[in-house]
Tab-separated table of C-alpha atoms in Angstrom:
chain	number	residue	atom	x	y	z
D	1359	MET	CA	-29.994	103.210	-53.409
D	1360	THR	CA	-30.149	98.947	-52.525
D	1361	ALA	CA	-27.495	97.202	-50.700
D	1362	SER	CA	-24.778	95.538	-52.354
D	1363	VAL	CA	-24.927	92.309	-51.049
D	1364	ALA	CA	-22.398	90.645	-53.637
D	1365	PRO	CA	-22.262	87.080	-52.221
D	1366	LEU	CA	-25.705	86.632	-52.627
D	1367	SER	CA	-26.297	87.974	-56.223
D	1368	PRO	CA	-27.815	84.590	-58.154
D	1369	THR	CA	-25.814	85.956	-61.312
D	1370	THR	CA	-22.396	84.836	-60.438
D	1371	ARG	CA	-21.084	83.004	-62.143
D	1372	THR	CA	-17.927	81.413	-60.223
D	1373	PRO	CA	-18.773	78.034	-59.205
D	1374	SER	CA	-18.517	77.561	-56.039
D	1375	PRO	CA	-17.738	75.013	-52.834
D	1376	LEU	CA	-21.520	75.899	-51.524
D	1377	ALA	CA	-22.324	74.450	-54.703
D	1378	GLY	CA	-21.880	70.473	-53.850
D	1379	ALA	CA	-22.815	67.692	-52.193
D	1380	ARG	CA	-20.537	68.155	-49.194
D	1381	ALA	CA	-21.841	71.927	-48.579
D	1382	ARG	CA	-25.598	70.567	-48.232
D	1383	GLY	CA	-24.373	67.861	-46.488
D	1384	ALA	CA	-22.911	70.070	-43.878
D	1385	VAL	CA	-25.671	72.818	-43.346
D	1386	THR	CA	-27.744	69.643	-42.897
D	1387	LEU	CA	-26.132	68.491	-40.092
D	1388	MET	CA	-26.456	71.585	-38.712
D	1389	PHE	CA	-29.670	72.188	-38.815
D	1390	ALA	CA	-30.418	68.063	-37.275
D	1391	VAL	CA	-27.952	69.189	-34.461
D	1392	ASN	CA	-29.340	71.996	-33.911
D	1393	GLY	CA	-33.039	70.344	-33.570
D	1394	LEU	CA	-31.474	67.375	-31.550
D	1395	VAL	CA	-30.175	69.322	-28.792
D	1396	LEU	CA	-33.271	71.864	-29.170
D	1397	GLY	CA	-35.763	68.449	-28.649
D	1398	GLY	CA	-33.852	66.724	-25.992
D	1399	TRP	CA	-34.015	69.999	-24.006
D	1400	GLY	CA	-37.689	70.094	-24.393
D	1401	GLY	CA	-38.008	66.877	-23.754
D	1402	SER	CA	-35.971	67.115	-20.675
D	1403	LEU	CA	-37.499	70.028	-18.545
D	1404	PRO	CA	-39.966	67.941	-16.648
D	1405	SER	CA	-37.113	65.488	-15.460
D	1406	LEU	CA	-35.175	68.589	-14.752
D	1407	ARG	CA	-38.309	70.218	-12.966
D	1408	ASP	CA	-38.155	66.401	-11.002
D	1409	LYS	CA	-34.331	66.718	-10.365
D	1410	LEU	CA	-34.385	70.225	-9.326
D	1411	ALA	CA	-37.761	69.929	-7.478
D	1412	ILE	CA	-38.843	73.463	-8.739
D	1413	GLY	CA	-42.432	74.600	-10.179
D	1414	ASP	CA	-43.864	75.172	-13.476
D	1415	GLY	CA	-43.997	78.932	-12.667
D	1416	GLN	CA	-40.037	78.515	-12.228
D	1417	VAL	CA	-39.599	76.598	-15.329
D	1418	ALA	CA	-41.632	79.483	-16.989
D	1419	LEU	CA	-38.647	81.300	-15.712
D	1420	MET	CA	-36.087	79.327	-17.253
D	1421	LEU	CA	-37.757	79.842	-20.413
D	1422	PHE	CA	-38.126	83.303	-20.213
D	1423	ALA	CA	-34.161	83.946	-19.628
D	1424	ALA	CA	-33.384	81.841	-22.770
D	1425	GLY	CA	-35.992	83.290	-24.812
D	1426	ILE	CA	-34.808	86.748	-24.265
D	1427	ALA	CA	-31.003	85.554	-24.553
D	1428	GLY	CA	-31.793	84.443	-28.215
D	1429	ILE	CA	-33.262	87.362	-29.128
D	1430	THR	CA	-30.544	89.153	-27.994
D	1431	SER	CA	-27.655	86.508	-29.457
D	1432	MET	CA	-30.000	86.588	-33.008
D	1433	GLN	CA	-29.372	90.234	-32.951
D	1434	VAL	CA	-25.713	90.103	-32.891
D	1435	GLY	CA	-25.185	86.855	-34.259
D	1436	GLY	CA	-26.991	88.204	-37.835
D	1437	ARG	CA	-24.410	90.623	-37.790
D	1438	LEU	CA	-21.273	88.764	-37.214
D	1439	SER	CA	-22.258	86.205	-39.792
D	1440	ASP	CA	-22.101	89.497	-42.337
D	1441	ALA	CA	-19.339	90.782	-40.597
D	1442	VAL	CA	-16.843	87.500	-40.739
D	1443	GLY	CA	-18.948	84.932	-42.623
D	1444	ALA	CA	-21.725	82.295	-41.060
D	1445	ARG	CA	-19.668	79.719	-40.740
D	1446	ARG	CA	-17.111	81.086	-38.490
D	1447	ILE	CA	-20.311	82.214	-36.026
D	1448	THR	CA	-22.506	78.563	-36.211
D	1449	LEU	CA	-18.404	76.967	-35.229
D	1450	VAL	CA	-18.681	79.321	-32.290
D	1451	ALA	CA	-22.259	78.987	-31.388
D	1452	LEU	CA	-22.569	75.313	-31.579
D	1453	PRO	CA	-19.826	74.339	-28.638
D	1454	LEU	CA	-22.184	76.849	-26.657
D	1455	LEU	CA	-24.930	75.329	-26.910
D	1456	LEU	CA	-23.146	71.984	-26.065
D	1457	LEU	CA	-21.539	73.654	-23.052
D	1458	THR	CA	-25.625	74.515	-22.551
D	1459	ALA	CA	-26.498	70.837	-22.357
D	1460	ALA	CA	-23.818	69.909	-19.914
D	1461	VAL	CA	-24.426	72.765	-17.634
D	1462	LEU	CA	-28.354	71.542	-17.300
D	1463	ALA	CA	-27.893	68.086	-17.270
D	1464	LEU	CA	-25.017	68.626	-13.970
D	1465	ALA	CA	-26.762	71.240	-12.004
D	1466	PRO	CA	-27.145	71.035	-9.174
D	1467	THR	CA	-29.276	74.120	-8.145
D	1468	TYR	CA	-32.067	75.737	-9.818
D	1469	PRO	CA	-29.877	78.797	-10.091
D	1470	VAL	CA	-27.025	77.275	-12.080
D	1471	ALA	CA	-30.442	75.586	-14.418
D	1472	VAL	CA	-31.221	79.385	-14.881
D	1473	ALA	CA	-27.662	80.425	-15.839
D	1474	GLY	CA	-27.720	76.733	-18.949
D	1475	ALA	CA	-30.790	78.710	-19.980
D	1476	VAL	CA	-29.075	81.543	-20.560
D	1477	LEU	CA	-26.283	79.876	-22.131
D	1478	LEU	CA	-28.336	78.162	-24.166
D	1479	GLY	CA	-30.375	81.252	-25.743
D	1480	LEU	CA	-27.128	83.013	-26.777
D	1481	GLY	CA	-25.883	79.799	-27.810
D	1482	ASN	CA	-29.471	79.048	-30.374
D	1483	GLY	CA	-29.834	82.153	-31.130
D	1484	ALA	CA	-26.329	83.119	-32.658
D	1485	MET	CA	-26.390	79.587	-34.594
D	1486	ASP	CA	-30.513	80.148	-35.375
D	1487	VAL	CA	-29.465	82.639	-37.680
D	1488	SER	CA	-25.899	81.760	-38.860
D	1489	MET	CA	-26.737	78.619	-40.122
D	1490	ASN	CA	-29.862	79.629	-42.089
D	1491	ALA	CA	-27.407	82.430	-43.527
D	1492	ILE	CA	-25.302	79.789	-45.174
D	1493	GLY	CA	-28.641	78.002	-46.350
D	1494	VAL	CA	-29.374	80.741	-48.359
D	1495	GLN	CA	-25.869	80.909	-49.806
D	1496	VAL	CA	-25.866	77.393	-50.449
D	1497	GLU	CA	-28.928	77.811	-52.413
D	1498	VAL	CA	-27.992	80.791	-54.314
D	1499	ALA	CA	-24.650	78.586	-55.040
D	1500	ARG	CA	-27.027	75.247	-56.252
D	1501	ARG	CA	-29.162	77.955	-57.722
D	1502	GLY	CA	-32.215	76.040	-56.820
D	1503	PRO	CA	-34.184	75.809	-53.513
D	1504	VAL	CA	-32.888	73.557	-50.557
D	1505	MET	CA	-34.086	75.740	-47.746
D	1506	SER	CA	-36.890	73.718	-46.951
D	1507	SER	CA	-34.803	70.500	-46.690
D	1508	PHE	CA	-32.790	71.995	-44.289
D	1509	HIS	CA	-35.751	72.817	-41.979
D	1510	ALA	CA	-36.949	69.278	-42.866
D	1511	PHE	CA	-34.065	67.998	-40.513
D	1512	PHE	CA	-34.443	70.412	-37.724
D	1513	SER	CA	-37.624	68.737	-37.338
D	1514	ILE	CA	-36.036	65.949	-37.601
D	1515	GLY	CA	-33.150	66.433	-35.079
D	1516	ASN	CA	-35.920	67.958	-33.328
D	1517	LEU	CA	-38.064	64.539	-32.697
D	1518	LEU	CA	-35.293	62.592	-32.187
D	1519	GLY	CA	-34.184	64.840	-28.769
D	1520	ALA	CA	-37.845	64.832	-27.567
D	1521	ALA	CA	-38.021	60.840	-28.487
D	1522	ALA	CA	-34.508	59.833	-26.919
D	1523	VAL	CA	-36.233	60.792	-23.242
D	1524	LEU	CA	-38.791	57.743	-24.123
D	1525	GLY	CA	-35.983	55.485	-24.965
D	1526	LEU	CA	-33.749	56.355	-21.809
D	1527	ALA	CA	-36.990	55.769	-19.701
D	1528	ALA	CA	-37.898	52.268	-22.167
D	1529	GLY	CA	-34.222	50.868	-22.632
D	1530	PHE	CA	-32.893	51.629	-18.939
D	1531	GLY	CA	-35.756	52.092	-16.750
D	1532	LEU	CA	-34.970	55.332	-15.621
D	1533	SER	CA	-37.839	58.014	-14.633
D	1534	GLY	CA	-38.394	61.331	-13.508
D	1535	GLY	CA	-35.058	63.465	-12.160
D	1536	ALA	CA	-32.895	61.039	-13.379
D	1537	VAL	CA	-33.606	60.927	-17.065
D	1538	VAL	CA	-31.700	64.753	-17.557
D	1539	THR	CA	-28.521	63.890	-16.855
D	1540	PRO	CA	-27.769	60.735	-19.028
D	1541	LEU	CA	-29.902	62.397	-21.599
D	1542	LEU	CA	-27.880	65.608	-22.090
D	1543	LEU	CA	-24.768	64.394	-21.584
D	1544	THR	CA	-25.738	61.886	-24.650
D	1545	LEU	CA	-26.663	64.873	-26.914
D	1546	VAL	CA	-23.355	66.644	-25.806
D	1547	VAL	CA	-21.298	63.998	-26.839
D	1548	VAL	CA	-23.119	63.460	-29.927
D	1549	GLY	CA	-22.651	67.231	-30.798
D	1550	ALA	CA	-19.231	66.827	-29.955
D	1551	VAL	CA	-18.821	64.275	-32.762
D	1552	VAL	CA	-20.889	66.018	-35.456
D	1553	LEU	CA	-18.863	69.943	-33.993
D	1554	VAL	CA	-15.907	67.904	-35.337
D	1555	VAL	CA	-17.217	66.504	-38.981
D	1556	LEU	CA	-18.236	70.608	-39.383
D	1557	ALA	CA	-14.901	72.060	-38.566
D	1558	ARG	CA	-13.820	69.882	-41.063
D	1559	ILE	CA	-16.700	69.861	-43.979
D	1560	ALA	CA	-18.367	72.983	-43.043
D	1561	PRO	CA	-18.555	75.257	-46.300
D	1562	VAL	CA	-17.093	79.033	-45.782
D	1563	ALA	CA	-19.693	80.946	-46.260
D	1564	ALA	CA	-18.432	84.920	-48.042
D	1565	PRO	CA	-18.698	88.144	-45.453
D	1566	VAL	CA	-22.318	90.319	-46.833
D	1567	VAL	CA	-21.311	93.991	-47.908
D	1568	HIS	CA	-24.429	96.189	-47.011
D	1569	ARG	CA	-23.375	99.093	-49.373
D	1570	SER	CA	-24.675	100.925	-51.631
D	1571	SER	CA	-23.299	101.975	-54.967
D	1572	ASP	CA	-21.879	105.122	-53.436
D	1573	GLY	CA	-20.197	103.002	-50.770
D	1574	ALA	CA	-22.879	104.172	-48.334
D	1575	ARG	CA	-23.698	101.955	-45.231
D	1576	THR	CA	-27.810	101.096	-46.346
D	1577	ARG	CA	-30.664	100.721	-44.237
D	1578	VAL	CA	-32.281	97.324	-42.937
D	1579	PRO	CA	-34.605	97.674	-46.322
D	1580	ARG	CA	-38.474	97.929	-45.221
D	1581	ALA	CA	-39.747	94.325	-46.682
D	1582	ALA	CA	-37.617	92.963	-44.198
D	1583	TYR	CA	-40.411	94.287	-41.760
D	1584	VAL	CA	-43.248	92.859	-44.171
D	1585	LEU	CA	-41.080	89.475	-43.731
D	1586	GLY	CA	-41.353	89.775	-40.107
D	1587	ILE	CA	-44.674	90.394	-39.616
D	1588	MET	CA	-44.938	87.511	-41.491
D	1589	ALA	CA	-43.173	85.345	-39.216
D	1590	LEU	CA	-44.867	86.776	-36.497
D	1591	ALA	CA	-48.021	85.708	-37.380
D	1592	PHE	CA	-46.475	81.767	-38.456
D	1593	GLY	CA	-44.264	81.581	-34.912
D	1594	LEU	CA	-47.637	82.057	-33.201
D	1595	SER	CA	-49.972	79.622	-35.445
D	1596	GLU	CA	-46.892	77.341	-34.658
D	1597	GLY	CA	-46.523	77.397	-31.053
D	1598	THR	CA	-49.924	77.345	-30.169
D	1599	ALA	CA	-50.069	74.396	-33.073
D	1600	VAL	CA	-46.832	72.751	-30.678
D	1601	ASP	CA	-48.132	73.664	-27.050
D	1602	TRP	CA	-51.749	73.323	-27.302
D	1603	SER	CA	-53.040	70.780	-30.026
D	1604	SER	CA	-52.762	67.500	-27.476
D	1605	ILE	CA	-54.472	69.464	-25.010
D	1606	HIS	CA	-56.991	70.840	-27.416
D	1607	VAL	CA	-57.775	67.159	-28.907
D	1608	THR	CA	-57.622	65.896	-24.939
D	1609	ASP	CA	-60.537	68.419	-24.526
D	1610	VAL	CA	-62.830	68.698	-27.007
D	1611	ALA	CA	-62.711	65.490	-28.016
D	1612	ARG	CA	-63.108	64.423	-24.460
D	1613	VAL	CA	-60.354	61.272	-24.627
D	1614	ASP	CA	-57.415	60.490	-22.574
D	1615	THR	CA	-54.114	62.276	-22.416
D	1616	THR	CA	-52.105	59.743	-23.865
D	1617	THR	CA	-54.826	59.809	-27.518
D	1618	GLY	CA	-54.579	63.573	-27.091
D	1619	ALA	CA	-50.969	63.100	-28.056
D	1620	VAL	CA	-52.013	62.659	-30.975
D	1621	GLY	CA	-52.727	65.630	-31.898
D	1622	LEU	CA	-49.220	66.875	-31.837
D	1623	VAL	CA	-47.645	63.937	-33.779
D	1624	ALA	CA	-49.894	65.091	-36.882
D	1625	VAL	CA	-48.615	68.740	-36.498
D	1626	SER	CA	-44.982	67.046	-36.313
D	1627	GLY	CA	-45.198	64.579	-38.951
D	1628	PHE	CA	-46.849	66.794	-41.383
D	1629	MET	CA	-44.228	69.241	-40.801
D	1630	VAL	CA	-41.587	67.036	-41.378
D	1631	VAL	CA	-43.475	65.632	-44.498
D	1632	ILE	CA	-43.804	69.024	-46.248
D	1633	ARG	CA	-40.470	70.069	-45.593
D	1634	LEU	CA	-39.074	67.267	-47.027
D	1635	LEU	CA	-41.563	67.539	-50.479
D	1636	GLY	CA	-41.003	71.722	-49.733
D	1637	ASP	CA	-38.003	72.389	-52.279
D	1638	ARG	CA	-40.076	70.258	-55.137
D	1639	LEU	CA	-42.770	72.869	-54.449
D	1640	VAL	CA	-40.828	76.118	-54.529
D	1641	THR	CA	-38.808	74.947	-58.217
D	1642	ARG	CA	-42.170	73.894	-59.922
D	1643	PHE	CA	-44.403	76.597	-58.297
D	1644	GLY	CA	-42.660	78.962	-56.876
D	1645	ARG	CA	-42.197	80.584	-53.357
D	1646	ARG	CA	-45.111	82.887	-52.933
D	1647	ALA	CA	-47.366	80.341	-54.339
D	1648	VAL	CA	-46.059	77.911	-51.795
D	1649	VAL	CA	-45.945	80.518	-49.125
D	1650	ARG	CA	-50.210	81.768	-49.741
D	1651	PHE	CA	-51.345	77.853	-50.033
D	1652	GLY	CA	-49.133	76.872	-46.885
D	1653	GLY	CA	-50.815	79.799	-45.376
D	1654	ALA	CA	-54.331	79.049	-46.942
D	1655	CYS	CA	-54.168	75.038	-45.493
D	1656	ALA	CA	-52.962	76.471	-42.153
D	1657	ALA	CA	-55.662	78.519	-41.292
D	1658	LEU	CA	-57.960	75.673	-42.553
D	1659	GLY	CA	-56.629	73.690	-40.678
D	1660	TYR	CA	-57.563	76.026	-37.486
D	1661	LEU	CA	-61.191	76.754	-38.559
D	1662	THR	CA	-61.597	73.080	-38.739
D	1663	VAL	CA	-59.951	72.250	-34.738
D	1664	THR	CA	-62.290	75.453	-34.146
D	1665	LEU	CA	-65.385	74.269	-35.509
D	1666	VAL	CA	-65.598	70.467	-35.056
D	1667	SER	CA	-65.414	67.752	-31.806
D	1668	PRO	CA	-65.271	64.659	-33.370
D	1669	LEU	CA	-61.570	62.995	-33.046
D	1670	PRO	CA	-61.086	61.977	-36.087
D	1671	LEU	CA	-61.917	65.462	-37.675
D	1672	LEU	CA	-59.805	67.411	-34.639
D	1673	VAL	CA	-56.613	64.928	-35.893
D	1674	ALA	CA	-57.406	65.979	-39.603
D	1675	GLY	CA	-57.691	69.723	-38.697
D	1676	TRP	CA	-54.213	69.809	-36.598
D	1677	ALA	CA	-52.461	67.438	-39.585
D	1678	LEU	CA	-53.571	70.555	-42.088
D	1679	VAL	CA	-52.199	72.499	-39.681
D	1680	GLY	CA	-48.899	71.318	-39.720
D	1681	LEU	CA	-48.923	70.463	-43.523
D	1682	GLY	CA	-49.455	74.671	-43.809
D	1683	VAL	CA	-46.921	75.727	-41.317
D	1684	GLY	CA	-44.458	73.578	-42.461
D	1685	MET	CA	-44.637	75.126	-46.177
D	1686	ILE	CA	-44.117	78.701	-44.573
D	1687	ALA	CA	-40.972	79.515	-42.207
D	1688	PRO	CA	-38.347	78.098	-44.642
D	1689	GLN	CA	-39.598	80.152	-47.163
D	1690	VAL	CA	-40.125	83.393	-45.339
D	1691	TYR	CA	-36.290	82.900	-44.049
D	1692	ALA	CA	-34.976	82.186	-47.645
D	1693	VAL	CA	-36.632	85.367	-48.910
D	1694	ALA	CA	-35.093	87.294	-45.927
D	1695	GLY	CA	-31.326	85.720	-46.311
D	1696	HIS	CA	-31.899	86.486	-50.141
D	1697	LEU	CA	-33.065	89.820	-49.292
D	1698	GLY	CA	-29.617	90.917	-46.909
D	1699	GLY	CA	-27.765	88.285	-45.679
D	1700	GLY	CA	-27.716	87.574	-41.472
D	1701	ARG	CA	-28.755	91.258	-41.210
D	1702	VAL	CA	-32.094	90.613	-42.484
D	1703	LEU	CA	-32.567	87.546	-41.230
D	1704	ALA	CA	-32.013	88.492	-37.580
D	1705	VAL	CA	-34.707	90.903	-37.898
D	1706	VAL	CA	-37.126	88.377	-39.282
D	1707	VAL	CA	-36.206	85.224	-37.227
D	1708	THR	CA	-36.444	87.543	-34.032
D	1709	PHE	CA	-40.107	88.315	-34.883
D	1710	GLY	CA	-40.632	84.416	-35.177
D	1711	TYR	CA	-39.198	83.063	-32.472
D	1712	ALA	CA	-40.553	85.396	-30.238
D	1713	SER	CA	-44.143	85.242	-31.678
D	1714	PHE	CA	-42.971	81.637	-30.963
D	1715	LEU	CA	-42.547	82.130	-27.615
D	1716	ALA	CA	-45.085	84.038	-26.534
D	1717	GLY	CA	-48.057	83.429	-28.368
D	1718	PRO	CA	-49.068	80.526	-26.550
D	1719	ALA	CA	-49.468	82.072	-23.552
D	1720	VAL	CA	-51.391	84.982	-25.549
D	1721	VAL	CA	-53.340	81.589	-26.544
D	1722	GLY	CA	-53.848	80.495	-23.213
D	1723	PHE	CA	-55.023	83.908	-22.575
D	1724	LEU	CA	-58.058	83.455	-24.888
D	1725	VAL	CA	-58.522	79.811	-24.230
D	1726	ARG	CA	-59.199	81.062	-20.568
D	1727	HIS	CA	-61.559	83.890	-21.611
D	1728	LEU	CA	-62.856	82.334	-24.777
D	1729	GLY	CA	-62.766	78.555	-24.357
D	1730	ILE	CA	-60.113	76.058	-25.939
D	1731	HIS	CA	-62.361	75.337	-29.059
D	1732	HIS	CA	-62.540	78.741	-30.317
D	1733	ALA	CA	-59.604	80.200	-29.386
D	1734	MET	CA	-57.808	78.716	-32.130
D	1735	ALA	CA	-59.516	81.224	-34.236
D	1736	VAL	CA	-56.922	83.222	-33.932
D	1737	PRO	CA	-54.303	81.621	-35.290
D	1738	ALA	CA	-56.545	80.877	-38.145
D	1739	VAL	CA	-57.134	84.405	-38.910
D	1740	LEU	CA	-53.150	84.962	-38.571
D	1741	CYS	CA	-52.454	82.473	-41.410
D	1742	ALA	CA	-55.432	84.245	-43.647
D	1743	GLY	CA	-53.371	86.954	-43.610
D	1744	ILE	CA	-50.019	85.409	-44.295
D	1745	VAL	CA	-51.788	84.597	-47.712
D	1746	ALA	CA	-52.751	88.316	-48.210
D	1747	LEU	CA	-49.330	89.322	-47.224
D	1748	ALA	CA	-47.383	86.327	-49.437
D	1749	ALA	CA	-48.341	88.828	-52.341
D	1750	THR	CA	-44.894	90.783	-50.963
D	1751	ILE	CA	-42.779	88.141	-52.149
D	1752	PRO	CA	-40.811	88.275	-55.395
D	1753	ARG	CA	-41.413	85.476	-58.072
D	1754	GLU	CA	-38.249	85.020	-58.660
D	1755	ASP	CA	-35.664	85.110	-55.978
D	1756	ARG	CA	-33.346	87.334	-58.638
D	1757	ASP	CA	-35.906	90.308	-58.129
D	1758	LEU	CA	-34.627	90.483	-54.320
D	1759	ALA	CA	-30.806	90.824	-55.511
């Protein structure tokens, strides 16, 4: 017996506000502001380290605390999104995320910063699941794919948040620990403005009921765990690209660290480009084909950076990785949402999030034992596995209803 998820049924004929441009714009804002705050947080970490005079081990502990809090919050947020509507959860989680930024901006001591990191995990975990849940409902109402564009604006926000560090340094002559407070407080103000706008225009997302035809509560479908394995693979692959691409280019091509950063630029830039184009590709070829091509593209990119050394070829390889992994997450999350709302999204996003956080550390272990050049073969194999698992994705979203 399958779950009855009425709000996600693409056969519903009643016109919905979720289908309008206003709803799409609101969800785009959710993804963008979430990416902006997280990008600012990531970009401010070196400055926060200097301000609090802490070491890399303490920074790692702070990130670990945020990760554990985020994973916990995803489970609660996913179920609450189904129970009371994802809009409410998003509009509670975003202020918590902004409070986090304020706490971190003003943190006078390391324990306060750790508390701020825990708040960040709680706010981001709930918002991550709930905004994806709303995105899926908008997609159903519009009868066409939009999830890729939402994730594109998350990536754009992330880049802008990280770039704000450079902007403050260049525009006001700030450096070191002096950057973190004005940066994060600026993001709080921007986020507060977005929150006011969202409170007025964010669409109402209906609760999702997980009941069979005889009224019994249904279990999480097994397909959710297959999607979770795919999320595990692309989470590690994306996390490795974000955290290791610049170091890889620097060490393998034997260039300076500034030039080596072109590896991450290639990954991030091509992720944004493909996500902006992704909805058109899904409309034309279907989710299964897009995920398969994304896995193959990322696998080829990782294979390239494993085998070559010249700088142009390395950059081309990392561009292929960005192109590939950028296609996969929006589609896997969309399928999860169509399959069973926030509850299934919580499972899949948790797999991806945990892998994104832990994967780079695993790759770091491999780097020490295999060398940085050959360690990249591991994500290549995982991306190839995504190509095989993509066969489980239905050709049409209506097959999930």
